[in-house]
Tab-separated table of C-alpha atoms and ligand atoms in Angstrom:
chain	number	residue	atom	x	y	z
A	603	MET	CA	-7.046	9.627	-8.496
A	604	LEU	CA	-8.316	11.498	-5.435
A	605	GLU	CA	-11.409	10.068	-3.868
A	606	ILE	CA	-13.204	11.200	-0.753
A	607	LYS	CA	-16.043	9.145	0.616
A	608	ASN	CA	-18.691	10.153	3.068
A	609	ILE	CA	-16.748	13.017	4.664
A	610	CYS	CA	-18.513	14.449	7.697
A	611	LYS	CA	-17.515	17.427	9.801
A	612	SER	CA	-19.319	19.289	12.563
A	613	PHE	CA	-18.345	22.300	14.619
A	614	LYS	CA	-20.113	21.578	17.932
A	615	ASP	CA	-23.724	20.917	16.884
A	616	ASN	CA	-23.355	22.633	13.504
A	617	THR	CA	-23.055	19.919	10.828
A	618	VAL	CA	-20.988	21.543	8.093
A	619	LEU	CA	-20.165	18.542	5.894
A	620	ASP	CA	-22.802	15.867	5.772
A	621	GLY	CA	-21.504	12.889	3.791
A	622	ILE	CA	-19.592	14.343	0.846
A	623	ASN	CA	-18.388	12.037	-1.961
A	624	ILE	CA	-16.072	13.320	-4.694
A	625	LYS	CA	-13.837	11.576	-7.189
A	626	ILE	CA	-11.202	13.527	-9.117
A	627	GLU	CA	-9.091	11.921	-11.827
A	628	LYS	CA	-5.688	13.184	-12.848
A	629	GLY	CA	-6.034	16.273	-15.069
A	630	ASP	CA	-9.608	17.013	-13.976
A	631	VAL	CA	-10.678	20.576	-13.257
A	632	VAL	CA	-13.562	20.458	-10.821
A	633	VAL	CA	-15.450	23.626	-9.925
A	634	LEU	CA	-17.255	23.665	-6.596
A	635	LEU	CA	-20.172	26.072	-6.248
A	636	GLY	CA	-22.474	26.817	-3.394
A	637	PRO	CA	-23.903	29.611	-1.272
A	638	SER	CA	-21.911	31.183	1.520
A	639	GLY	CA	-21.803	28.880	4.537
A	640	SER	CA	-22.481	25.712	2.556
A	641	GLY	CA	-19.162	24.139	3.645
A	642	LYS	CA	-16.923	24.714	0.609
A	643	THR	CA	-13.926	26.091	2.513
A	644	THR	CA	-14.277	23.449	5.213
A	645	LEU	CA	-14.272	20.721	2.560
A	646	LEU	CA	-11.047	22.014	0.984
A	647	ARG	CA	-9.472	22.436	4.416
A	648	CYS	CA	-10.362	18.844	5.331
A	649	ILE	CA	-8.800	17.557	2.091
A	650	ASN	CA	-5.626	19.533	2.938
A	651	PHE	CA	-5.751	18.552	6.664
A	652	LEU	CA	-5.897	22.180	7.753
A	653	GLU	CA	-9.061	20.897	9.439
A	654	LYS	CA	-9.669	17.364	10.661
A	655	ALA	CA	-12.807	15.739	9.293
A	656	ASP	CA	-14.788	13.716	11.877
A	657	SER	CA	-15.236	10.716	9.601
A	658	GLY	CA	-14.922	9.489	6.054
A	659	LEU	CA	-12.294	8.041	3.766
A	660	ILE	CA	-9.675	9.819	1.711
A	661	THR	CA	-7.679	8.084	-1.023
A	662	PHE	CA	-4.908	9.366	-3.260
A	663	ASP	CA	-4.042	6.638	-5.745
A	664	ASP	CA	-2.632	3.865	-3.566
A	665	VAL	CA	-2.705	5.683	-0.206
A	666	SER	CA	-5.958	5.517	1.702
A	667	ALA	CA	-6.911	6.684	5.189
A	668	ASP	CA	-9.979	6.740	7.412
A	669	PHE	CA	-10.450	10.071	9.200
A	670	THR	CA	-11.698	8.358	12.350
A	671	ASN	CA	-8.323	6.727	12.985
A	672	ILE	CA	-5.878	8.565	10.772
A	673	THR	CA	-2.248	8.592	11.896
A	674	LYS	CA	0.204	11.505	11.843
A	675	LYS	CA	2.220	9.594	9.281
A	676	ASP	CA	-0.803	9.275	6.945
A	677	ILE	CA	-1.540	12.963	7.384
A	678	SER	CA	1.995	13.914	6.520
A	679	THR	CA	1.983	11.658	3.431
A	680	LEU	CA	-1.433	12.783	2.220
A	681	ARG	CA	-0.880	16.481	2.892
A	682	LYS	CA	1.954	16.439	0.364
A	683	LYS	CA	-0.574	15.524	-2.339
A	684	THR	CA	-2.388	18.859	-2.170
A	685	GLY	CA	-1.487	22.500	-2.584
A	686	PHE	CA	-3.750	25.256	-1.280
A	687	VAL	CA	-4.467	28.672	-2.765
A	688	PHE	CA	-6.156	30.896	-0.196
A	689	GLN	CA	-8.758	33.571	-0.733
A	690	ASN	CA	-6.534	36.141	1.001
A	691	TYR	CA	-3.223	34.848	-0.393
A	692	ASN	CA	-1.742	34.043	3.060
A	693	LEU	CA	1.728	35.309	2.185
A	694	PHE	CA	4.381	36.248	4.720
A	695	ASN	CA	4.485	40.044	4.511
A	696	ASN	CA	8.082	40.222	5.719
A	697	LYS	CA	9.350	37.871	3.025
A	698	THR	CA	9.978	38.441	-0.673
A	699	ALA	CA	7.950	36.699	-3.360
A	700	LEU	CA	10.810	34.263	-3.886
A	701	ASP	CA	11.175	33.482	-0.176
A	702	ASN	CA	7.416	33.026	0.154
A	703	VAL	CA	7.562	30.250	-2.423
A	704	ALA	CA	10.845	28.712	-1.251
A	705	ILE	CA	10.316	28.649	2.512
A	706	GLY	CA	7.873	25.741	2.547
A	707	LEU	CA	10.043	23.709	0.197
A	708	ILE	CA	13.052	24.208	2.469
A	709	HIS	CA	11.343	23.712	5.847
A	710	ALA	CA	8.411	21.379	5.160
A	711	ARG	CA	9.879	19.401	2.268
A	712	LYS	CA	13.520	19.502	3.406
A	713	ILE	CA	14.688	20.418	-0.081
A	714	SER	CA	18.142	22.046	-0.222
A	715	PRO	CA	17.992	25.864	-0.457
A	716	GLU	CA	19.777	25.794	-3.799
A	717	GLU	CA	17.229	23.408	-5.318
A	718	ALA	CA	14.302	25.152	-3.556
A	719	TYR	CA	15.242	28.528	-5.048
A	720	LYS	CA	15.585	26.998	-8.488
A	721	ILE	CA	12.101	25.424	-8.242
A	722	SER	CA	10.671	28.658	-6.820
A	723	LYS	CA	12.086	30.805	-9.624
A	724	ASN	CA	10.585	28.439	-12.190
A	725	ALA	CA	7.232	28.609	-10.423
A	726	LEU	CA	7.284	32.422	-10.311
A	727	ASP	CA	8.292	32.551	-13.987
A	728	LYS	CA	5.321	30.350	-14.769
A	729	VAL	CA	2.878	32.829	-13.219
A	730	GLY	CA	4.500	35.777	-15.016
A	731	LEU	CA	6.468	37.186	-12.068
A	732	LYS	CA	10.000	36.735	-13.362
A	733	ASP	CA	10.799	40.370	-12.598
A	734	LYS	CA	9.292	40.312	-9.087
A	735	TYR	CA	11.419	37.764	-7.181
A	736	ASP	CA	12.645	40.342	-4.665
A	737	PHE	CA	9.402	42.224	-4.187
A	738	TYR	CA	7.571	42.109	-0.858
A	739	PRO	CA	3.803	41.493	-0.829
A	740	SER	CA	3.141	45.179	-0.021
A	741	GLN	CA	4.925	46.103	-3.263
A	742	LEU	CA	2.702	43.789	-5.318
A	743	SER	CA	-0.888	44.200	-6.506
A	744	GLY	CA	-3.517	41.787	-5.198
A	745	GLY	CA	-3.404	39.906	-8.489
A	746	GLN	CA	0.376	39.572	-8.269
A	747	GLN	CA	0.153	38.438	-4.632
A	748	GLN	CA	-2.341	35.757	-5.602
A	749	ARG	CA	-0.041	34.672	-8.415
A	750	VAL	CA	2.701	34.213	-5.792
A	751	GLY	CA	0.161	32.116	-3.861
A	752	ILE	CA	-0.431	29.992	-6.960
A	753	ALA	CA	3.319	29.648	-7.600
A	754	ARG	CA	3.789	28.496	-4.007
A	755	ALA	CA	1.133	25.788	-4.383
A	756	PHE	CA	2.456	24.738	-7.786
A	757	ALA	CA	6.090	24.565	-6.616
A	758	PHE	CA	5.230	21.654	-4.337
A	759	ASN	CA	4.190	19.677	-7.403
A	760	PRO	CA	1.053	18.386	-5.691
A	761	TYR	CA	-1.393	15.871	-7.111
A	762	VAL	CA	-4.163	18.473	-6.907
A	763	ILE	CA	-4.249	22.209	-6.237
A	764	LEU	CA	-7.170	23.362	-4.097
A	765	PHE	CA	-8.294	26.926	-4.845
A	766	ASP	CA	-10.569	28.639	-2.325
A	767	GLU	CA	-12.262	31.571	-4.097
A	768	PRO	CA	-8.896	32.721	-5.459
A	769	THR	CA	-10.248	35.867	-7.117
A	770	SER	CA	-12.930	36.967	-4.692
A	771	ALA	CA	-10.670	39.397	-2.791
A	772	LEU	CA	-9.457	41.060	-5.992
A	773	ASP	CA	-10.528	44.259	-7.684
A	774	PRO	CA	-12.430	43.386	-10.853
A	775	GLU	CA	-9.636	44.513	-13.188
A	776	LEU	CA	-7.181	42.105	-11.517
A	777	ILE	CA	-9.392	39.015	-11.695
A	778	SER	CA	-8.601	38.149	-15.303
A	779	GLU	CA	-4.810	37.944	-14.782
A	780	VAL	CA	-5.322	35.325	-12.079
A	781	LEU	CA	-7.940	33.411	-14.076
A	782	SER	CA	-5.676	33.324	-17.105
A	783	ILE	CA	-2.857	31.775	-15.033
A	784	MET	CA	-5.349	29.194	-13.740
A	785	LYS	CA	-6.551	28.457	-17.283
A	786	ASN	CA	-2.958	27.897	-18.405
A	787	LEU	CA	-2.339	25.502	-15.528
A	788	ALA	CA	-5.514	23.638	-16.442
A	789	LYS	CA	-4.485	23.397	-20.101
A	790	GLU	CA	-1.172	21.896	-19.034
A	791	GLY	CA	-3.029	19.148	-17.209
A	792	THR	CA	-2.818	20.394	-13.605
A	793	THR	CA	-5.472	18.697	-11.496
A	794	MET	CA	-7.552	21.366	-9.774
A	795	LEU	CA	-10.463	21.626	-7.345
A	796	VAL	CA	-11.658	25.223	-7.509
A	797	VAL	CA	-14.216	27.035	-5.395
A	798	THR	CA	-15.225	29.976	-7.551
A	799	HIS	CA	-18.249	31.818	-8.779
A	800	GLU	CA	-16.473	32.865	-11.965
A	801	MET	CA	-18.873	31.209	-14.382
A	802	SER	CA	-16.751	31.920	-17.450
A	803	PHE	CA	-13.917	29.931	-15.870
A	804	ALA	CA	-16.249	27.095	-14.943
A	805	GLN	CA	-17.773	26.947	-18.422
A	806	GLU	CA	-14.515	27.192	-20.275
A	807	VAL	CA	-12.240	25.024	-18.153
A	808	ALA	CA	-14.104	22.698	-15.791
A	809	ASN	CA	-14.927	19.171	-16.779
A	810	GLN	CA	-17.052	18.695	-13.678
A	811	VAL	CA	-19.164	21.133	-11.668
A	812	ILE	CA	-20.381	20.338	-8.184
A	813	PHE	CA	-23.110	22.349	-6.494
A	814	MET	CA	-23.322	21.975	-2.752
A	815	ASP	CA	-25.672	23.388	-0.168
A	816	LYS	CA	-25.886	22.894	3.599
A	817	GLY	CA	-23.007	20.410	3.661
A	818	LYS	CA	-24.396	18.118	0.965
A	819	ILE	CA	-23.810	17.769	-2.753
A	820	VAL	CA	-27.072	18.738	-4.444
A	821	GLU	CA	-26.051	18.119	-8.032
A	822	GLN	CA	-22.950	17.437	-10.089
A	823	GLY	CA	-22.039	16.930	-13.726
A	824	PRO	CA	-20.374	18.480	-16.767
A	825	PRO	CA	-20.767	22.300	-16.906
A	826	ALA	CA	-22.964	22.092	-20.015
A	827	ASP	CA	-25.496	20.015	-18.035
A	828	ILE	CA	-25.377	21.925	-14.761
A	829	PHE	CA	-25.542	25.354	-16.369
A	830	THR	CA	-28.078	24.629	-19.094
A	831	HIS	CA	-30.222	21.855	-17.620
A	832	PRO	CA	-29.939	21.919	-13.852
A	833	LYS	CA	-32.271	19.287	-12.431
A	834	GLU	CA	-32.666	20.459	-8.863
A	835	GLU	CA	-34.724	23.493	-7.940
A	836	ARG	CA	-32.039	24.555	-5.448
A	837	THR	CA	-29.405	24.619	-8.208
A	838	LYS	CA	-31.688	26.643	-10.480
A	839	GLN	CA	-32.328	29.172	-7.720
A	840	PHE	CA	-28.623	29.527	-6.993
A	841	LEU	CA	-27.635	29.950	-10.649
A	842	ARG	CA	-30.381	32.503	-11.177
A	843	ARG	CA	-29.131	34.501	-8.246
A	844	ILE	CA	-25.436	34.561	-9.086
A	845	ASN	CA	-25.817	34.789	-12.805
A	846	ASN	CA	-29.201	36.242	-13.547
A	847	TYR	CA	-29.506	32.990	-15.344
A	848	THR	CA	-32.810	32.608	-17.128
A	849	ASP	CA	-32.247	30.878	-20.438
A	850	TYR	CA	-32.846	27.316	-19.472
A	851	ALA	CA	-36.143	25.488	-19.412
A	852	ILE	CA	-37.674	25.368	-15.943
B	1451	ADP	P1	-18.308	28.353	2.714
B	1451	ADP	O1	-16.845	28.316	2.392
B	1451	ADP	O2	-19.142	27.531	1.799
B	1451	ADP	O3	-18.823	29.759	2.821
B	1451	ADP	P2	-17.477	27.385	5.315
B	1451	ADP	O4	-16.894	26.046	5.100
B	1451	ADP	O5	-16.541	28.520	5.501
B	1451	ADP	O6	-18.517	27.683	4.144
B	1451	ADP	O7	-18.418	27.364	6.583
B	1451	ADP	C1	-19.474	26.451	6.738
B	1451	ADP	C2	-20.022	26.586	8.122
B	1451	ADP	O8	-19.042	26.148	9.059
B	1451	ADP	C3	-20.424	27.969	8.542
B	1451	ADP	O9	-21.615	27.857	9.268
B	1451	ADP	C4	-19.286	28.422	9.406
B	1451	ADP	O10	-19.722	29.344	10.368
B	1451	ADP	C5	-18.835	27.126	10.052
B	1451	ADP	N1	-17.412	27.123	10.403
B	1451	ADP	C6	-16.382	27.139	9.526
B	1451	ADP	N2	-15.193	27.097	10.155
B	1451	ADP	C7	-15.480	27.050	11.488
B	1451	ADP	C8	-14.685	26.979	12.681
B	1451	ADP	N3	-13.335	26.940	12.608
B	1451	ADP	N4	-15.329	26.939	13.860
B	1451	ADP	C9	-16.678	26.941	13.921
B	1451	ADP	N5	-17.484	27.007	12.855
B	1451	ADP	C10	-16.902	27.058	11.642
B	1452	MG	MG1	-15.510	29.800	1.880
């Protein structure tokens, strides 16, 4: 189980996360929605320690830490529990697909190169890139680059993979190949926290949807509830805007 309690984060006087509580059980697929600037990326970055939250608690199963006095050792232990898939892939352009996946395993995880390459090939096979090991990012489509990004996160065998708008930089015809990889991962029981506005993905795959605005969770629940009977006016407004959503009772 991943649990975050009362996470707060400000950039100077801009409060970006204002007491966020989320609980994710193993195998859950949680979709996080919210308007631009509501704090979604910052939340994922705090969970992955790319950003340091000002306060709050984070727990992965039996390891718990308080952001106000977290140690480097805790950070290094807890960071291993999450993988991150970036909006813009974040691949090394001067490295092949295979090296992009393997490099973190070798340097951050201290896995032997032989083992790291074996894991990396398996991960690339899983995202349908068996024939692209030696291709550089510039030789791959955006969808293929993002699949390398997913393979890289998956290869670390994290407790949860955090996806930050993984398809929003893609041309429309490439979105479905990435979503189908994500759906397969979900079906296999991968625990996922996904920022996306792909409603079909949320409806089909998520077991929990969280809507946040201005650094707070406005509403959360199963997709059938959030999408068909949103309770909060702010949620209704948002869904109407992104989805032209009109067929629920107001
Ligand atoms: P979202 O992903 O929901 O669009 P973000 O988490 O990216 O939202 O941003 C939330 C707010 O935090 C925005 O007002 C943004 O300008 C601010 N912000 C994000 N990162 C930084 C940063 N590194 N320094 C200062 N402000 C930031
Ligand atoms: Mg964002």
